[in-house]
Coordinates of C-alpha atoms and ligand atoms in Angstrom, one line a residue:
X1 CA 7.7 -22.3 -17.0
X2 CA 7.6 -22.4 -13.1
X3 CA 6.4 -19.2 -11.1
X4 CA 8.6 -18.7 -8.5
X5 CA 6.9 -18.1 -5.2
X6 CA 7.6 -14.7 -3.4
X7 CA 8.8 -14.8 0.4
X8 CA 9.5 -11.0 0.5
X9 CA 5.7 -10.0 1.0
X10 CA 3.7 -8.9 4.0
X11 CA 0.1 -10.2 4.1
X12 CA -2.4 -9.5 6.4
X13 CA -5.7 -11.3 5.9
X14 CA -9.6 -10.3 5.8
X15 CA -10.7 -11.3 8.9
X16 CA -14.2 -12.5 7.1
X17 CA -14.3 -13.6 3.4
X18 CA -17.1 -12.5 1.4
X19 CA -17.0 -15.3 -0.7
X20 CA -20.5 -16.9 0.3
X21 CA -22.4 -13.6 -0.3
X22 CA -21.6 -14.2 -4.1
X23 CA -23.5 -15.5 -6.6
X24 CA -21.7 -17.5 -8.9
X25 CA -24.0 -18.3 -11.2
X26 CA -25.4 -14.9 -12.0
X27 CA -21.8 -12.8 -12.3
X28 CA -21.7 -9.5 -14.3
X29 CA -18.2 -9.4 -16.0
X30 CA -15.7 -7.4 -13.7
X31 CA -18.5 -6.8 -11.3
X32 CA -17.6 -8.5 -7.8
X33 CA -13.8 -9.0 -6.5
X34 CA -12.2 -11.6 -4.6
X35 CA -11.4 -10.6 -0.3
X36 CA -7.8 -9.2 -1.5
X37 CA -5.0 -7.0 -3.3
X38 CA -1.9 -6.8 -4.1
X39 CA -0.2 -3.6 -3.7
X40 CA 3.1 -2.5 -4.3
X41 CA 4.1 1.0 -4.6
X42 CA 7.2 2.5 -6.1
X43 CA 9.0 5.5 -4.7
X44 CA 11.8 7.8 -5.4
X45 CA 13.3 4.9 -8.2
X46 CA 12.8 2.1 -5.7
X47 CA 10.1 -0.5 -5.6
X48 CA 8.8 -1.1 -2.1
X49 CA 7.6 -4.1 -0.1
X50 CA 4.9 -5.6 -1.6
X51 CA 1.5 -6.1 0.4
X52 CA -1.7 -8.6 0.1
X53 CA -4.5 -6.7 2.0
X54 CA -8.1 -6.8 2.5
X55 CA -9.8 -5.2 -0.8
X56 CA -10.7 -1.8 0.1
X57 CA -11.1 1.8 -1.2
X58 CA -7.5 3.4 -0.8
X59 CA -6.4 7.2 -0.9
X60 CA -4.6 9.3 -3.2
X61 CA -3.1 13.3 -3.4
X62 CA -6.0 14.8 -5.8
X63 CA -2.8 16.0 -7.9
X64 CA -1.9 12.5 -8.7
X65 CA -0.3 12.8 -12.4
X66 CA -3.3 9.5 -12.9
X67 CA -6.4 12.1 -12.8
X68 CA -4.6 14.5 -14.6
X69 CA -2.5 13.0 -17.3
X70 CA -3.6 9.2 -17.4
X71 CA -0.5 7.6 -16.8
X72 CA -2.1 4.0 -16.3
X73 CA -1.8 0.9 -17.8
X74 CA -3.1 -2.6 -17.3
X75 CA -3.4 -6.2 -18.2
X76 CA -6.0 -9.4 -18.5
X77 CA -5.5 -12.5 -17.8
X78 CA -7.6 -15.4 -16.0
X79 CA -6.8 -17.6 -13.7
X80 CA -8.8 -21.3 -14.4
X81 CA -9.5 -24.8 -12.1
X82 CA -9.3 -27.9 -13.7
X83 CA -10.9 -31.3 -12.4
X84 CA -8.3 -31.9 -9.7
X85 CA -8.5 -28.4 -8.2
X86 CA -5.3 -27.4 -9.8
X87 CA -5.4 -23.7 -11.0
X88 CA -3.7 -22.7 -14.2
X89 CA -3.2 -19.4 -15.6
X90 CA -2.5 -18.9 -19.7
X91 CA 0.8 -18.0 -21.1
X92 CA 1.4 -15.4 -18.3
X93 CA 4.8 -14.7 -19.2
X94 CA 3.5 -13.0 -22.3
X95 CA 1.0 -10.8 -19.9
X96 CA 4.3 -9.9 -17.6
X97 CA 6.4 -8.7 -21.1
X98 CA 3.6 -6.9 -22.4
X99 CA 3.2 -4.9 -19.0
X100 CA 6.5 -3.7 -19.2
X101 CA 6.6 -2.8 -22.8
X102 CA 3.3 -0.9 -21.9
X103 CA 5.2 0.6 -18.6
X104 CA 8.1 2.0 -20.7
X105 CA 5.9 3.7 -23.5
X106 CA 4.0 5.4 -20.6
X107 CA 7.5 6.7 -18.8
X108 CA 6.8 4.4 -15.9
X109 CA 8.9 2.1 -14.4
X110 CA 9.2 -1.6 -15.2
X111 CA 8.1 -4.3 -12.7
X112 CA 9.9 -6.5 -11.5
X113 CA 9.1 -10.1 -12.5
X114 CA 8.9 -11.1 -8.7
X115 CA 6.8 -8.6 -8.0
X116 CA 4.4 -9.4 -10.7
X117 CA 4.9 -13.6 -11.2
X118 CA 5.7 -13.9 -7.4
X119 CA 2.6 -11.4 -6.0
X120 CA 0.2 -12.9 -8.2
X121 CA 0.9 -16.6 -7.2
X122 CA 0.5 -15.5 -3.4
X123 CA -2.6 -13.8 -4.0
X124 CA -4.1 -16.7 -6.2
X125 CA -2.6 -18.8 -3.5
X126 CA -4.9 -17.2 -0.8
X127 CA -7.4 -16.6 -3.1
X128 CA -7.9 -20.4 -5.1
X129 CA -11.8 -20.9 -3.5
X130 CA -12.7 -18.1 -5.8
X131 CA -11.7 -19.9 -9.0
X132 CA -14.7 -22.0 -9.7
X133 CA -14.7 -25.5 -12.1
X134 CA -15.9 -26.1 -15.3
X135 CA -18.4 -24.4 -17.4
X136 CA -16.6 -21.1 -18.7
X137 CA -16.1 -20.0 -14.8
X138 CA -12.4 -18.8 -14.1
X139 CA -11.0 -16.0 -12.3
X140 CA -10.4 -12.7 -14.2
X141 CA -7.2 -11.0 -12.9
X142 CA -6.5 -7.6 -13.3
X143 CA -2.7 -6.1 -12.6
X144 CA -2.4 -2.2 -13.2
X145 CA -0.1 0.7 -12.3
X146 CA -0.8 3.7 -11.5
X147 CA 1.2 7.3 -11.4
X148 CA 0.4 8.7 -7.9
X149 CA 3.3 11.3 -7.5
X150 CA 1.7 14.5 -6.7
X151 CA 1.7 17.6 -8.5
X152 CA -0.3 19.2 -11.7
X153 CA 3.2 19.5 -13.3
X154 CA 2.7 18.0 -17.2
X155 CA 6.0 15.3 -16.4
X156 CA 5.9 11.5 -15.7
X157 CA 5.5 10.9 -11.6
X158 CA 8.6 9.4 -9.7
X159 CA 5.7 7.9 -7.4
X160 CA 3.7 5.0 -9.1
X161 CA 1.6 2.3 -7.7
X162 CA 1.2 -1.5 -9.2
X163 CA -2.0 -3.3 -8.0
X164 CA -3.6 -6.4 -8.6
X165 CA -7.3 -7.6 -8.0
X166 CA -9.4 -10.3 -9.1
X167 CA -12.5 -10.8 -10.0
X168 CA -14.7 -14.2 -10.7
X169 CA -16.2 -14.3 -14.1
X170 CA -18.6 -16.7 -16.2
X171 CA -18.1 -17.5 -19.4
X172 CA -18.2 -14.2 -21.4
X173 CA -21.3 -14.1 -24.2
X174 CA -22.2 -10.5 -25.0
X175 CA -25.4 -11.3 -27.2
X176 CA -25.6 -11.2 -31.2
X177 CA -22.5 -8.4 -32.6
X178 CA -23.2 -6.3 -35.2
X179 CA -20.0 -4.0 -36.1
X180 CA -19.1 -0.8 -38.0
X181 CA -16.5 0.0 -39.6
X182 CA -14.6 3.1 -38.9
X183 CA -14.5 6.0 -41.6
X184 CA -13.7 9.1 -39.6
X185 CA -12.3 7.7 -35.4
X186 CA -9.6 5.9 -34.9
X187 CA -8.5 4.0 -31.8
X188 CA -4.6 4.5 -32.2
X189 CA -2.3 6.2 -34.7
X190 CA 0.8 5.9 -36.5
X191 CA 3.5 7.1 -33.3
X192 CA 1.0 7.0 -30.6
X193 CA 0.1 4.5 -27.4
X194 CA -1.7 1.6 -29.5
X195 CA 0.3 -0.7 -28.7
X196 CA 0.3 -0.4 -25.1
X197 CA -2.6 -1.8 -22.9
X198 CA -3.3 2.1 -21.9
X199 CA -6.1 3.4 -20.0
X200 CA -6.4 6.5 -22.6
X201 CA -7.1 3.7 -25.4
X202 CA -9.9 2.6 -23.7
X203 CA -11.2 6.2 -23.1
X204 CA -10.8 7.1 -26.8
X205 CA -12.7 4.7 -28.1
X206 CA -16.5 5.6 -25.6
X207 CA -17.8 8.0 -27.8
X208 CA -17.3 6.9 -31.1
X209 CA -18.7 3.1 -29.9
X210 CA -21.5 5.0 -28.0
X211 CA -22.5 6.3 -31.2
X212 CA -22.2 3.1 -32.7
X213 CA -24.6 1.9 -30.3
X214 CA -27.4 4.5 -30.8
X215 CA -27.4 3.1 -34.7
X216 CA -27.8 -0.4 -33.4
X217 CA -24.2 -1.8 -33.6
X218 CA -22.1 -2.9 -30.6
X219 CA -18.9 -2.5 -31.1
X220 CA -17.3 -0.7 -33.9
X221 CA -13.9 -2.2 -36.1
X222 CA -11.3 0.1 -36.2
X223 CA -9.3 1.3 -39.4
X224 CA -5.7 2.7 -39.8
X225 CA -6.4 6.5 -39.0
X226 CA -4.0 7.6 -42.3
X227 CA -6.9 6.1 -44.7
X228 CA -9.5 4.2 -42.9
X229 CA -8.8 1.5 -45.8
X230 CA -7.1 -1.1 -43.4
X231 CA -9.1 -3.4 -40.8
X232 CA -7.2 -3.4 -37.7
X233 CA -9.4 -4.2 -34.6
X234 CA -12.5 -5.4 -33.2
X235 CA -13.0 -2.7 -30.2
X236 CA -11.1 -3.9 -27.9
X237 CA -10.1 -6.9 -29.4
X238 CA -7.8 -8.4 -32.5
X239 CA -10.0 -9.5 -35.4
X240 CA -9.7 -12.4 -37.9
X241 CA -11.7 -12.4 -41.3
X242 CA -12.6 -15.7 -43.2
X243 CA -12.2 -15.8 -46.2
X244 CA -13.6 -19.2 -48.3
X245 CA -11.3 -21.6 -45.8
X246 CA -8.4 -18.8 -45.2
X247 CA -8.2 -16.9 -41.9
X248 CA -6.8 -13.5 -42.3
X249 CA -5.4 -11.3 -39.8
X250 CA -3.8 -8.3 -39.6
X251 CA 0.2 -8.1 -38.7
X252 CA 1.1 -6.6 -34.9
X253 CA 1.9 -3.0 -35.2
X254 CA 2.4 0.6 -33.5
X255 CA -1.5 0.6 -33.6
X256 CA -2.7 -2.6 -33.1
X257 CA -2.4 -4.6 -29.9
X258 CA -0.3 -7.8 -29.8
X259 CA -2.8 -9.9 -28.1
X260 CA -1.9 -13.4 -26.8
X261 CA -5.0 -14.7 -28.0
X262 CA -4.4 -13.5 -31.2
X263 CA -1.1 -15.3 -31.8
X264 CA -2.0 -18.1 -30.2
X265 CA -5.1 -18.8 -32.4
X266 CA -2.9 -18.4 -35.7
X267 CA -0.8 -21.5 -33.7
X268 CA -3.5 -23.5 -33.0
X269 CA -5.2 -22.6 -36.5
X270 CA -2.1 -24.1 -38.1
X271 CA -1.5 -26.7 -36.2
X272 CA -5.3 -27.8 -37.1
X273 CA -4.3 -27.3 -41.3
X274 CA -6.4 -23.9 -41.2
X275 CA -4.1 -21.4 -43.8
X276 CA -3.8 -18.1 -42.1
X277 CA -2.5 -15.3 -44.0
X278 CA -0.8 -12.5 -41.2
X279 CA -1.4 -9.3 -43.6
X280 CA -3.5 -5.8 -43.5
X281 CA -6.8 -6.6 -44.6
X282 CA -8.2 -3.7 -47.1
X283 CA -12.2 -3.0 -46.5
X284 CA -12.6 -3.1 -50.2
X285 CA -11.5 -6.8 -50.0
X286 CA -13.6 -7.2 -47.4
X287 CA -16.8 -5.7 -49.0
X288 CA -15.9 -7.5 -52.1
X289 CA -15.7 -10.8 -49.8
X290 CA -19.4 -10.5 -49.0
X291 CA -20.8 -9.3 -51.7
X292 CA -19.5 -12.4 -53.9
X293 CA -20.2 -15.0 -51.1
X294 CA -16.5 -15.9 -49.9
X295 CA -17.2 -13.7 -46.3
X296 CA -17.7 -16.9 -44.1
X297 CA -16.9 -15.7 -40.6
X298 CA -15.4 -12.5 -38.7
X299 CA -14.5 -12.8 -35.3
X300 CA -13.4 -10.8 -32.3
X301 CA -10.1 -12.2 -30.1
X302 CA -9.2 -11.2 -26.4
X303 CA -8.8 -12.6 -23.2
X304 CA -12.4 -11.9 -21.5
X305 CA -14.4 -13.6 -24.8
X306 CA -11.6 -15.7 -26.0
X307 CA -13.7 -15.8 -29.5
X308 CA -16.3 -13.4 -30.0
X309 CA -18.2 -14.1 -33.5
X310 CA -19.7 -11.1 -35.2
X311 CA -22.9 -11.5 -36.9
X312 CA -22.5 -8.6 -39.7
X313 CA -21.1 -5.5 -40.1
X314 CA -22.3 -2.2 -41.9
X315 CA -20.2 0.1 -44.1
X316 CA -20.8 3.9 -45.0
X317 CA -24.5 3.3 -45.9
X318 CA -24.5 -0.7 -46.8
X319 CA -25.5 -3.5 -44.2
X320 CA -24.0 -7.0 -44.7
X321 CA -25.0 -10.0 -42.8
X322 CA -22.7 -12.9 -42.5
X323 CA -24.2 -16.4 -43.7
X324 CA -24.9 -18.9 -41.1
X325 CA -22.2 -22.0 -41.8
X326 CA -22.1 -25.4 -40.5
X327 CA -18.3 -25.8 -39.2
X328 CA -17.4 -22.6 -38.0
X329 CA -13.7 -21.9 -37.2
X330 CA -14.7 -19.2 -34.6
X331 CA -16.6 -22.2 -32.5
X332 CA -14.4 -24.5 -33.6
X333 CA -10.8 -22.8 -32.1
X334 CA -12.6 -21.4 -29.4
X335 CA -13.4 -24.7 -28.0
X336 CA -10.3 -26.3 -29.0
X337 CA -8.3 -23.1 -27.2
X338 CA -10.2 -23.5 -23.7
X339 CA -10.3 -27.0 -23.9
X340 CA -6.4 -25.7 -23.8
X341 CA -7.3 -23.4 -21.1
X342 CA -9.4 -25.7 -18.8
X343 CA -6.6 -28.7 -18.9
X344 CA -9.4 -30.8 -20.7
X345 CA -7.2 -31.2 -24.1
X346 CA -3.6 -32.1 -23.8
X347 CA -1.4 -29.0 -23.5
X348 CA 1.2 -29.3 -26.8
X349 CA 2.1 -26.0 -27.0
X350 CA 3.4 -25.6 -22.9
X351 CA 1.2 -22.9 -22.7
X352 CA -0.4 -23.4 -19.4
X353 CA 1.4 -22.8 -16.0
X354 CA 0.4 -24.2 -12.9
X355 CA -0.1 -22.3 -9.6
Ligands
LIG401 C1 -6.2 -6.5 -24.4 C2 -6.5 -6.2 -25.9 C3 -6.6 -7.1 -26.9 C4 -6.6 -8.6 -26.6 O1 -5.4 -9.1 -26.0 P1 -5.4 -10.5 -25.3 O2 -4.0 -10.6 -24.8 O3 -5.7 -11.5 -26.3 O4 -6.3 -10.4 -24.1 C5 -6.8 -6.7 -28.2 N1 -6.9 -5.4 -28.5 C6 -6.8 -4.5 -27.6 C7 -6.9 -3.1 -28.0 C8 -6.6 -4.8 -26.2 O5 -6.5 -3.8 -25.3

């Protein structure tokens, strides 16, 4: 896949880059962003002339349908630099698909691939000194729209705005996990916006995981919200079970995203012999997993973390920790997916795209 540069852009440059008041070595995750933006606003059924400006506070009507009825979706993806300086970005025609799917199951308008491919290639282009080597270091890129017609009215906008900023990011490591599982909260139901990368999922999910962080645990795994019996995420990520030397995950559906990582882990996983079994995992499977020793691993899948493994996970009023094993898959197809990622391992799949 080539990304197609766009010529139909106006840019107008910082006049000062910030870059060397950064420090690289001690980022917080989505904390700092690069000099620019993309910006490209749609009006009246029309998308407009995109823009690449100076990063920058912007304005909006306080009625904006965005405050008042959430119309926003996003996406993650990163941007990495191999030895030769080249950058590379991950299966980003999957990123662009999901967008849209997202766009339409939020009444906004699709973007157009130009727009998206095309706008972020100019604005990695300009911004390539902020995508550091080696080490788990890589640009985090953030594309979002935004409804910014005006009026409290409860319809979708005819206004919308598509953004995209970036932001440099170490490797992700959020300390030892410990999850719950859900009994009462769900994150997304049968018929609802699950499936789409939407703002409101994201929002749902605060209060029950702060209250899964007052009893010690940091994230919580969701179940279906018909019978809490199914495992379906790992907040805001896919999840994969172990099971003796079987990797079990559950199938994409109205409630669970499709993540790329996701899918491309069960790839890799079978290309390396591992059996993975795409089916709805029950809790009581689970539960019966650890109590009779067969619970090797569980692990967390998303862009930011790539693999994030979970140390145990509690259940109405039982605890259970996960043993501590010698070849872990989690470490294993983490490595072998950024060694992917990083252009270190021989891409098989033609997953990476260069800038
Ligand atoms: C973004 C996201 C994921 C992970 O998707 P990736 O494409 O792998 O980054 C998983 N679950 C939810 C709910 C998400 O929002």
């Amino acid at each position: 896949m080539d990304i197609k540069t766009l010529e139909n852009i106006d840019i107008n440059l910082a006049s000062i880059s910030k870059i060397n008041e950064v420090d690289f070595e001690n980022l917080t995750f989505g904390n700092t962003f690069t000099d620019h933006m993309l910006i490209c606003d749609y009006e009246n059924g029309v998308w407009q002339k995109p823009v690449i400006q100076p990063y920058a506070p912007f304005t909006i009507d306080p009625s904006a349908k965005v405050f008042h009825y959430g119309q926003a979706i996003f996406e993650g993806m990163k941007a990495y630099k191999d030895e030769r300086d080249d950058v590379w970005l991950f299966r980003p025609d999957q990123n662009f698909e999901r967008f849209n799917k997202s766009a339409t199951r939020m009444a906004m308008p699709e973007v157009p691939e130009d727009v998206f491919m095309g706008g972020l290639k100019r604005l990695l282009e300009i911004e390539k000194n902020w995508v550091k080597k080696g080490n788990g270091n890589s640009l985090y890129i953030r594309p979002f729209m935004i409804a910014t017609g005006k009026g409290v009215v409860a319809a979708p906008a005819v206004f919308y705005r598509f953004m995209i900023i970036l932001s440099p990011a170490k490797s992700y490591y959020s300390g030892e996990v410990k999850v719950l599982i859900a009994e009462h909260f769900s994150r997304a139901a049968n018929g609802g916006i699950g499936a789409a990368k939407a703002a409101g999922n994201y929002s749902a999910q605060f209060y029950p995981t702060k209250l899964a962080n007052e009893k010690g645990y940091q994230q919580i795994i969701w179940t279906d919200d018909a019978t809490h019996t199914k495992l379906e995420e790992a907040g805001t990520m896919n999840v994969f079970f172990r099971i003796n030397d079987t990797l079990y995950t559950a199938p994409t559906s109205e409630r669970i995203l499709d993540g790329i990582t996701r899918k491309s882990i069960i790839e890799l996983a079978k290309r390396e012999n591992i059996n993975v079994d795409v089916r709805p995992v029950l809790v009581d499977e689970l539960i019966d997993a650890a109590k009779n020793g067969t619970l090797k691993e569980i692990f967390g899948a998303g862009t930011a973390a790539v693999i994030n493994p979970i140390v145990g996970f509690s259940y109405k009023e039982d605890y259970f920790e996960l043993p501590k094993i010698e070849k872990s898959f989690a470490l294993d197809l983490k490595e072998k997916l950024t060694n992917i990622q990083y252009k270190v391992a021989e891409d098989t799949f033609g997953w990476t795209v260069k800038i």
